[in-house]
CSV table of N, CA, C and O and ligand atoms in Angstrom, one decimal:
chain,number,residue,atom,x,y,z
A,21,MET,N,88.1,100.8,104.5
A,21,MET,CA,89.1,100.5,105.7
A,21,MET,C,88.5,99.4,106.5
A,21,MET,O,87.4,99.2,106.6
A,22,ASN,N,89.5,98.7,107.1
A,22,ASN,CA,89.2,97.6,108.0
A,22,ASN,C,88.1,98.1,108.9
A,22,ASN,O,88.3,99.1,109.7
A,23,ASP,N,86.9,97.0,109.2
A,23,ASP,CA,85.7,97.3,110.0
A,23,ASP,C,86.4,97.5,111.7
A,23,ASP,O,86.1,98.4,112.2
A,24,VAL,N,87.1,96.6,111.9
A,24,VAL,CA,87.9,96.7,113.3
A,24,VAL,C,88.4,97.9,113.8
A,24,VAL,O,88.1,98.6,114.7
A,25,LEU,N,89.2,98.4,112.8
A,25,LEU,CA,89.9,99.7,113.0
A,25,LEU,C,88.8,101.0,113.1
A,25,LEU,O,89.0,101.8,113.9
A,26,GLN,N,87.8,100.8,112.2
A,26,GLN,CA,86.8,101.9,112.2
A,26,GLN,C,86.1,102.1,113.5
A,26,GLN,O,85.8,103.0,114.0
A,27,GLN,N,85.8,100.7,113.7
A,27,GLN,CA,84.9,100.5,115.1
A,27,GLN,C,85.6,101.0,116.2
A,27,GLN,O,85.0,101.7,117.2
A,28,LEU,N,86.9,100.5,116.4
A,28,LEU,CA,87.6,100.9,117.4
A,28,LEU,C,87.7,102.4,117.5
A,28,LEU,O,87.7,103.1,118.6
A,29,ALA,N,88.1,103.0,116.3
A,29,ALA,CA,88.2,104.6,116.3
A,29,ALA,C,87.1,105.3,116.8
A,29,ALA,O,87.0,106.3,117.6
A,30,GLU,N,85.6,104.7,116.6
A,30,GLU,CA,84.6,105.1,117.1
A,30,GLU,C,84.5,105.2,118.6
A,30,GLU,O,84.0,106.1,119.3
A,31,VAL,N,84.8,103.9,118.9
A,31,VAL,CA,84.8,103.8,120.6
A,31,VAL,C,85.7,104.8,121.1
A,31,VAL,O,85.6,105.5,122.2
A,32,LEU,N,87.0,104.9,120.6
A,32,LEU,CA,88.2,106.0,121.2
A,32,LEU,C,87.4,107.4,121.2
A,32,LEU,O,87.8,108.2,122.1
A,33,GLU,N,86.7,107.7,120.3
A,33,GLU,CA,86.1,109.0,120.2
A,33,GLU,C,85.0,109.1,121.3
A,33,GLU,O,84.9,110.2,122.1
A,34,GLN,N,84.3,108.1,121.5
A,34,GLN,CA,83.1,108.1,122.5
A,34,GLN,C,83.8,108.1,124.0
A,34,GLN,O,83.2,108.9,124.9
A,35,ARG,N,85.0,107.6,124.1
A,35,ARG,CA,85.8,107.6,125.3
A,35,ARG,C,86.0,109.0,125.9
A,35,ARG,O,86.4,109.3,127.0
A,36,LYS,N,86.1,110.0,124.9
A,36,LYS,CA,86.6,111.3,125.3
A,36,LYS,C,85.5,112.0,126.0
A,36,LYS,O,85.8,113.0,126.9
A,37,GLN,N,84.5,111.4,126.1
A,37,GLN,CA,83.3,111.8,127.2
A,37,GLN,C,83.3,111.2,128.4
A,37,GLN,O,82.5,111.5,129.3
A,38,GLN,N,84.2,110.1,128.6
A,38,GLN,CA,84.0,109.2,129.8
A,38,GLN,C,84.9,109.9,130.9
A,38,GLN,O,86.0,110.3,130.5
A,39,SER,N,84.7,109.3,132.1
A,39,SER,CA,85.7,109.6,133.2
A,39,SER,C,86.7,108.5,133.3
A,39,SER,O,86.5,107.5,132.9
A,40,ALA,N,88.0,109.0,133.7
A,40,ALA,CA,89.1,108.2,133.7
A,40,ALA,C,88.9,106.9,134.7
A,40,ALA,O,89.5,105.8,134.3
A,41,ASP,N,88.0,107.0,135.5
A,41,ASP,CA,87.9,105.7,136.4
A,41,ASP,C,86.9,104.9,135.9
A,41,ASP,O,86.7,103.7,136.3
A,42,GLN,N,86.3,105.0,134.5
A,42,GLN,CA,85.3,104.1,134.0
A,42,GLN,C,85.9,103.4,132.9
A,42,GLN,O,85.5,102.6,132.2
A,43,SER,N,87.1,103.9,132.3
A,43,SER,CA,87.6,103.5,131.2
A,43,SER,C,89.1,103.7,131.0
A,43,SER,O,89.6,104.8,131.2
A,44,TYR,N,89.8,102.6,130.5
A,44,TYR,CA,91.5,102.7,130.5
A,44,TYR,C,91.6,103.6,129.3
A,44,TYR,O,92.5,104.6,129.4
A,45,VAL,N,90.9,103.7,128.3
A,45,VAL,CA,91.3,104.9,127.3
A,45,VAL,C,90.8,106.2,127.8
A,45,VAL,O,91.7,107.1,127.5
A,46,ALA,N,89.9,106.3,128.5
A,46,ALA,CA,89.7,107.7,129.3
A,46,ALA,C,90.8,108.1,130.1
A,46,ALA,O,91.3,109.3,130.3
A,47,SER,N,91.5,107.3,130.9
A,47,SER,CA,92.4,107.4,131.7
A,47,SER,C,93.7,107.7,131.0
A,47,SER,O,94.4,108.6,131.4
A,48,LEU,N,94.0,107.1,129.8
A,48,LEU,CA,95.0,107.7,129.0
A,48,LEU,C,95.0,109.2,128.5
A,48,LEU,O,95.8,109.9,128.6
A,49,TYR,N,93.8,109.5,128.0
A,49,TYR,CA,93.4,110.8,127.8
A,49,TYR,C,93.8,111.7,128.9
A,49,TYR,O,94.4,112.8,128.7
A,50,ALA,N,93.2,111.3,130.0
A,50,ALA,CA,93.5,112.4,131.1
A,50,ALA,C,94.8,112.4,131.7
A,50,ALA,O,95.1,113.5,132.0
A,51,LYS,N,95.5,111.5,131.4
A,51,LYS,CA,97.1,111.3,131.7
A,51,LYS,C,97.9,112.5,130.8
A,51,LYS,O,99.0,112.7,131.1
A,52,GLY,N,97.3,112.4,129.5
A,52,GLY,CA,97.8,113.4,128.8
A,52,GLY,C,98.7,112.8,127.4
A,52,GLY,O,99.0,111.6,127.4
A,53,LEU,N,99.2,113.6,126.5
A,53,LEU,CA,99.9,113.1,125.4
A,53,LEU,C,101.3,112.6,126.0
A,53,LEU,O,101.5,111.3,125.2
A,54,ASP,N,101.9,113.0,126.6
A,54,ASP,CA,103.3,112.5,127.1
A,54,ASP,C,103.1,111.0,127.6
A,54,ASP,O,104.0,110.1,127.2
A,55,HIS,N,102.0,110.8,128.4
A,55,HIS,CA,101.8,109.4,128.9
A,55,HIS,C,101.4,108.4,127.6
A,55,HIS,O,102.0,107.5,127.8
A,56,ILE,N,100.7,108.9,126.6
A,56,ILE,CA,100.3,108.2,125.5
A,56,ILE,C,101.6,107.7,124.9
A,56,ILE,O,101.9,106.6,124.4
A,57,LEU,N,102.3,108.9,124.6
A,57,LEU,CA,103.6,108.5,123.9
A,57,LEU,C,104.7,107.6,124.7
A,57,LEU,O,105.1,106.8,124.0
A,58,LYS,N,104.6,107.5,125.9
A,58,LYS,CA,105.5,106.8,126.6
A,58,LYS,C,104.9,105.5,126.5
A,58,LYS,O,105.7,104.3,126.3
A,59,LYS,N,103.7,105.0,126.5
A,59,LYS,CA,102.9,103.9,126.4
A,59,LYS,C,103.3,103.2,125.0
A,59,LYS,O,103.6,102.2,124.8
A,60,ILE,N,103.4,104.2,124.1
A,60,ILE,CA,103.8,103.6,122.5
A,60,ILE,C,105.2,103.2,122.6
A,60,ILE,O,105.6,102.1,122.0
A,61,GLY,N,106.1,103.8,123.4
A,61,GLY,CA,107.5,103.7,123.5
A,61,GLY,C,107.7,102.2,124.0
A,61,GLY,O,108.5,101.3,123.5
A,62,GLU,N,106.9,101.8,125.1
A,62,GLU,CA,107.0,100.8,126.0
A,62,GLU,C,106.5,99.5,125.0
A,62,GLU,O,107.0,98.4,124.9
A,63,GLU,N,105.5,99.8,124.3
A,63,GLU,CA,104.6,98.6,123.7
A,63,GLU,C,105.7,98.5,122.2
A,63,GLU,O,105.8,97.4,121.9
A,64,ALA,N,106.4,99.5,121.6
A,64,ALA,CA,107.3,99.3,120.6
A,64,ALA,C,108.5,98.3,121.1
A,64,ALA,O,108.8,97.4,120.6
A,65,THR,N,108.9,98.7,122.3
A,65,THR,CA,110.2,97.9,122.7
A,65,THR,C,109.6,96.5,123.1
A,65,THR,O,110.4,95.6,122.6
A,66,GLU,N,108.5,96.4,123.5
A,66,GLU,CA,107.9,94.9,123.8
A,66,GLU,C,107.8,94.1,122.4
A,66,GLU,O,108.0,92.9,122.3
A,67,THR,N,107.4,94.9,121.5
A,67,THR,CA,107.3,94.3,120.1
A,67,THR,C,108.6,93.8,119.6
A,67,THR,O,108.7,92.7,119.1
A,68,VAL,N,109.6,94.6,119.7
A,68,VAL,CA,110.9,94.4,119.1
A,68,VAL,C,111.5,93.2,120.0
A,68,VAL,O,111.8,92.2,119.4
A,69,ILE,N,111.2,93.1,121.3
A,69,ILE,CA,111.7,91.9,122.0
A,69,ILE,C,111.0,90.8,121.8
A,69,ILE,O,111.9,89.7,121.4
A,70,ALA,N,109.7,90.7,121.5
A,70,ALA,CA,108.8,89.5,121.0
A,70,ALA,C,109.6,89.2,119.6
A,70,ALA,O,109.5,88.0,119.3
A,71,ALA,N,109.8,90.0,118.8
A,71,ALA,CA,110.3,89.6,117.6
A,71,ALA,C,111.6,88.9,117.6
A,71,ALA,O,112.0,88.0,116.9
A,72,LYS,N,112.4,89.6,118.3
A,72,LYS,CA,113.9,89.1,118.5
A,72,LYS,C,113.8,87.7,119.1
A,72,LYS,O,114.5,86.8,118.6
A,73,ASP,N,112.8,87.2,119.9
A,73,ASP,CA,112.7,86.1,120.6
A,73,ASP,C,112.2,85.1,119.5
A,73,ASP,O,112.1,83.9,119.8
A,74,GLY,N,111.5,85.6,118.4
A,74,GLY,CA,110.7,84.7,117.3
A,74,GLY,C,109.5,84.2,118.0
A,74,GLY,O,109.2,83.1,117.4
A,75,ASP,N,108.9,84.9,119.0
A,75,ASP,CA,107.6,84.1,119.6
A,75,ASP,C,106.5,84.7,118.8
A,75,ASP,O,105.9,86.0,119.1
A,76,LYS,N,105.9,83.9,117.9
A,76,LYS,CA,105.0,84.6,117.1
A,76,LYS,C,103.7,85.0,117.8
A,76,LYS,O,103.1,86.1,117.4
A,77,ASP,N,103.2,84.3,118.7
A,77,ASP,CA,102.0,84.8,119.4
A,77,ASP,C,102.4,85.9,120.3
A,77,ASP,O,101.4,86.9,120.3
A,78,LYS,N,103.4,86.0,120.8
A,78,LYS,CA,103.8,87.6,121.6
A,78,LYS,C,104.1,88.4,120.6
A,78,LYS,O,103.6,89.7,120.7
A,79,ILE,N,104.3,88.2,119.4
A,79,ILE,CA,104.6,89.3,118.3
A,79,ILE,C,103.3,89.9,118.0
A,79,ILE,O,103.0,91.1,117.8
A,80,ILE,N,102.2,88.9,117.8
A,80,ILE,CA,100.9,89.3,117.4
A,80,ILE,C,100.2,90.2,118.6
A,80,ILE,O,99.9,91.4,118.3
A,81,TYR,N,100.6,89.7,119.8
A,81,TYR,CA,99.8,90.4,121.0
A,81,TYR,C,100.6,91.6,121.3
A,81,TYR,O,99.8,92.7,121.5
A,82,GLU,N,101.8,91.8,121.1
A,82,GLU,CA,102.4,93.3,121.3
A,82,GLU,C,102.1,94.0,120.2
A,82,GLU,O,102.0,95.4,120.5
A,83,THR,N,102.3,93.7,119.0
A,83,THR,CA,101.9,94.6,117.9
A,83,THR,C,100.5,95.0,118.1
A,83,THR,O,100.3,96.2,117.8
A,84,ALA,N,99.6,94.3,118.6
A,84,ALA,CA,98.1,94.6,118.7
A,84,ALA,C,97.9,95.8,119.7
A,84,ALA,O,97.6,97.0,119.6
A,85,ASP,N,99.0,95.6,121.0
A,85,ASP,CA,99.1,96.7,122.0
A,85,ASP,C,99.7,97.9,121.3
A,85,ASP,O,99.3,99.0,121.7
A,86,LEU,N,100.5,97.9,120.4
A,86,LEU,CA,101.2,99.0,119.7
A,86,LEU,C,100.4,99.7,118.9
A,86,LEU,O,100.3,101.0,119.1
A,87,TRP,N,99.6,98.9,118.2
A,87,TRP,CA,98.7,99.7,117.2
A,87,TRP,C,97.7,100.3,117.9
A,87,TRP,O,97.1,101.4,117.6
A,88,PHE,N,97.0,99.7,119.0
A,88,PHE,CA,96.0,100.2,119.9
A,88,PHE,C,96.6,101.7,120.5
A,88,PHE,O,95.8,102.6,120.4
A,89,HIS,N,97.7,101.7,120.9
A,89,HIS,CA,98.2,102.8,121.7
A,89,HIS,C,98.4,104.0,120.6
A,89,HIS,O,98.2,105.1,120.8
A,90,CYS,N,98.9,103.4,119.3
A,90,CYS,CA,99.0,104.5,118.2
A,90,CYS,C,97.6,105.0,117.9
A,90,CYS,O,97.5,106.2,117.7
A,91,MET,N,96.5,104.1,117.7
A,91,MET,CA,95.1,104.6,117.6
A,91,MET,C,94.8,105.7,118.7
A,91,MET,O,94.1,106.6,118.3
A,92,VAL,N,95.1,105.2,119.9
A,92,VAL,CA,94.6,106.3,120.9
A,92,VAL,C,95.3,107.7,120.8
A,92,VAL,O,94.9,108.8,120.7
A,93,MET,N,96.8,107.6,120.3
A,93,MET,CA,97.6,108.9,120.0
A,93,MET,C,96.9,109.6,118.8
A,93,MET,O,96.7,110.7,119.0
A,94,LEU,N,96.4,108.9,117.9
A,94,LEU,CA,96.0,109.5,116.6
A,94,LEU,C,94.5,110.2,117.2
A,94,LEU,O,94.3,111.4,116.9
A,95,ALA,N,93.6,109.4,117.9
A,95,ALA,CA,92.3,110.1,118.5
A,95,ALA,C,92.6,111.3,119.2
A,95,ALA,O,91.9,112.3,119.1
A,96,ASP,N,93.7,111.2,120.1
A,96,ASP,CA,94.1,112.4,121.0
A,96,ASP,C,94.5,113.6,120.1
A,96,ASP,O,94.3,114.8,120.6
A,97,GLN,N,95.0,113.5,119.0
A,97,GLN,CA,95.6,114.5,118.1
A,97,GLN,C,94.4,114.9,116.9
A,97,GLN,O,94.9,115.6,116.1
A,98,GLY,N,93.3,114.4,117.1
A,98,GLY,CA,92.2,114.7,116.2
A,98,GLY,C,92.1,113.9,114.9
A,98,GLY,O,91.8,114.6,113.9
A,99,LEU,N,93.0,112.9,115.0
A,99,LEU,CA,93.1,112.1,113.8
A,99,LEU,C,92.6,110.8,113.9
A,99,LEU,O,92.0,110.3,114.9
A,100,GLY,N,92.7,109.9,112.7
A,100,GLY,CA,92.0,108.6,112.9
A,100,GLY,C,92.9,107.7,111.9
A,100,GLY,O,93.6,108.1,111.0
A,101,PRO,N,92.5,106.3,111.9
A,101,PRO,CA,93.1,105.3,111.1
A,101,PRO,C,92.8,105.6,109.7
A,101,PRO,O,93.8,105.3,108.9
A,102,GLU,N,91.7,106.2,109.3
A,102,GLU,CA,91.6,106.4,107.9
A,102,GLU,C,92.7,107.4,107.1
A,102,GLU,O,93.1,107.1,105.9
A,103,GLN,N,93.3,108.4,107.8
A,103,GLN,CA,94.3,109.1,107.3
A,103,GLN,C,95.5,108.2,107.1
A,103,GLN,O,96.3,108.5,106.1
A,104,VAL,N,95.8,107.5,107.8
A,104,VAL,CA,97.1,106.6,107.8
A,104,VAL,C,96.9,105.5,106.7
A,104,VAL,O,97.8,105.3,105.8
A,105,ILE,N,95.6,105.0,106.7
A,105,ILE,CA,95.2,104.2,105.5
A,105,ILE,C,95.4,104.9,104.4
A,105,ILE,O,95.9,104.3,103.3
A,106,ASN,N,94.9,106.0,104.3
A,106,ASN,CA,94.8,106.7,103.1
A,106,ASN,C,96.5,107.1,102.5
A,106,ASN,O,96.7,107.1,101.3
A,107,GLU,N,97.2,107.4,103.5
A,107,GLU,CA,98.6,107.5,103.1
A,107,GLU,C,99.3,106.2,102.6
A,107,GLU,O,100.1,106.3,101.7
A,108,LEU,N,99.2,105.1,103.2
A,108,LEU,CA,99.4,103.9,102.9
A,108,LEU,C,99.2,103.5,101.3
A,108,LEU,O,100.0,103.1,100.6
A,109,GLN,N,97.9,103.9,101.2
A,109,GLN,CA,97.2,103.6,99.8
A,109,GLN,C,97.9,104.5,98.7
A,109,GLN,O,98.2,104.0,97.8
A,110,ARG,N,98.1,105.6,99.2
A,110,ARG,CA,98.8,106.6,98.3
A,110,ARG,C,100.0,106.1,97.8
A,110,ARG,O,100.5,106.1,96.6
A,111,ARG,N,100.8,105.6,98.9
A,111,ARG,CA,102.3,104.9,98.6
A,111,ARG,C,102.2,103.7,97.7
A,111,ARG,O,102.9,103.5,97.0
A,112,PHE,N,101.0,103.1,98.0
A,112,PHE,CA,101.0,101.7,97.2
A,112,PHE,C,101.3,101.6,95.9
A,112,PHE,O,101.8,100.7,95.2
A,113,GLY,N,100.7,102.8,95.1
A,113,GLY,CA,100.9,102.8,93.7
A,113,GLY,C,102.3,103.1,93.2
A,113,GLY,O,102.8,103.4,92.2
A,114,LEU,N,103.2,103.5,94.2
A,114,LEU,CA,104.4,104.0,93.9
A,114,LEU,C,105.4,103.0,94.1
A,114,LEU,O,105.4,102.1,94.9
A,115,SER,N,106.6,103.0,93.6
A,115,SER,CA,107.8,102.3,93.9
A,115,SER,C,108.5,103.0,95.0
A,115,SER,O,108.1,104.1,95.4
A,116,GLY,N,109.4,102.1,95.8
A,116,GLY,CA,110.0,102.7,96.8
A,116,GLY,C,110.8,103.9,96.5
A,116,GLY,O,110.9,104.9,97.3
A,117,LEU,N,111.4,103.9,95.3
A,117,LEU,CA,112.3,104.9,94.8
A,117,LEU,C,111.6,106.2,94.6
A,117,LEU,O,111.8,107.3,94.8
A,118,GLU,N,110.5,106.0,93.9
A,118,GLU,CA,109.4,107.2,93.7
A,118,GLU,C,108.9,107.8,94.9
A,118,GLU,O,108.7,109.1,94.9
A,119,GLU,N,108.5,107.0,95.9
A,119,GLU,CA,108.1,107.4,97.2
A,119,GLU,C,109.2,108.3,97.9
A,119,GLU,O,109.0,109.3,98.3
A,120,LYS,N,110.4,107.7,97.6
A,120,LYS,CA,111.5,108.4,98.2
A,120,LYS,C,111.7,109.7,97.6
A,120,LYS,O,111.9,110.9,98.2
A,121,ALA,N,111.7,109.8,96.4
A,121,ALA,CA,111.8,111.0,95.7
A,121,ALA,C,110.7,112.1,95.9
A,121,ALA,O,111.0,113.3,95.9
A,122,GLN,N,109.5,111.7,96.2
A,122,GLN,CA,108.5,112.6,96.5
A,122,GLN,C,108.7,113.2,97.9
A,122,GLN,O,108.3,114.4,98.2
A,123,ARG,N,109.4,112.6,98.9
A,123,ARG,CA,109.8,113.1,100.0
A,123,ARG,C,110.8,114.4,100.1
A,123,ARG,O,111.1,115.0,100.9
A,124,GLY,N,111.6,114.3,98.8
A,124,GLY,CA,112.7,115.2,98.8
A,124,GLY,C,113.8,114.9,99.4
A,124,GLY,O,114.6,115.8,99.6
A,125,SER,N,114.0,113.7,99.8
A,125,SER,CA,115.2,113.3,100.5
A,125,SER,C,116.1,112.3,99.9
A,125,SER,O,115.6,111.6,98.8
B,208,PRT,N1,92.1,97.2,122.3
B,208,PRT,C1,92.3,97.7,123.4
B,208,PRT,C2,93.5,97.3,124.1
B,208,PRT,N2,94.6,96.8,124.0
B,208,PRT,C3,95.4,96.9,125.1
B,208,PRT,N3,94.6,97.6,125.9
B,208,PRT,C4,95.2,97.7,127.3
B,208,PRT,O1,96.5,98.4,127.3
B,208,PRT,C5,97.2,98.1,128.6
B,208,PRT,C6,98.5,97.7,128.0
B,208,PRT,O2,99.4,98.2,128.9
B,208,PRT,P1,100.3,97.4,129.8
B,208,PRT,O3,100.6,95.9,129.0
B,208,PRT,O4,101.5,98.2,130.0
B,208,PRT,O5,99.3,97.0,130.9
B,208,PRT,P2,99.1,98.0,132.3
B,208,PRT,O6,100.0,97.9,133.1
B,208,PRT,O7,97.7,97.4,132.6
B,208,PRT,O8,99.0,99.4,131.6
B,208,PRT,P3,99.4,100.8,132.4
B,208,PRT,O9,98.2,100.9,133.7
B,208,PRT,O10,100.8,100.9,132.7
B,208,PRT,O11,98.9,102.0,131.5
B,208,PRT,C7,96.4,97.1,129.3
B,208,PRT,O12,95.7,97.7,130.3
B,208,PRT,C8,95.4,96.7,128.3
B,208,PRT,O13,94.2,96.2,128.9
B,208,PRT,C9,93.4,97.9,125.6
B,208,PRT,N4,92.4,98.5,126.1
B,208,PRT,C10,91.4,98.8,125.5
B,208,PRT,N5,91.2,98.2,124.0
B,208,PRT,C11,90.0,98.5,123.3
B,208,PRT,O14,89.5,99.7,123.7
B,208,PRT,C12,88.0,99.8,123.9
B,208,PRT,C13,87.7,100.6,125.0
B,208,PRT,O15,88.5,100.4,126.1
B,208,PRT,P4,88.1,101.1,127.7
B,208,PRT,O16,88.2,102.4,127.5
B,208,PRT,O17,88.9,100.4,128.6
B,208,PRT,O18,86.7,100.6,127.8
B,208,PRT,C14,88.1,98.2,124.4
B,208,PRT,O19,86.6,97.8,124.1
B,208,PRT,C15,89.0,97.6,123.5
B,208,PRT,O20,88.4,97.2,122.2
C-alpha cells in the first residue's frame, strides 16, 4: 500500500490518545462521528465544485481534503486504508460486469 496512506493511518491512530486542543484530528474524534461525516459531505461538495470549475489545482487540493476526512472516518470506525485498498485490489481482476454480478444487483 502507498507509504503516505500507511504513515497517515499510523498518525491518525496515535491521535486517539491526544487531547482535542493539541490536534485537529483529535478534535474531530472528540466531536464524534456525525461531525466527521459532515466534514466528508462538505469536502465532497467542494471537490464536485472544483471539478465543475475545471480547476485542476483545486481538484487536487479538495480531493486530498476529502480523502483525509475519509481516512479519519475509517480510523474512527476501527478501519484503515488497507481494507479499502484490498477491496479495490479484489475488484481489479474482475470486469465491471463480473463485479456487479458478485454484488447480486
Ligand atoms: N492531511 C491532513 C489534513 N488535510 C486537511 N486537514 C485539515 O482539515 C481541515 C479542512 O477543513 P476546512 O477546509 O473546512 O477548514 P476548517 O474551517 O479549518 O475546518 P473546521 O474547523 O470547520 O473543521 C483544515 O483544518 C485542514 O488543516 C488536515 N489536517 C491534518 N492532516 C494530516 O493529519 C496529521 C495530524 O494532524 P493533527 O492532528 O492536526 O496534528 C497531519 O500531520 C497531516 O499529515
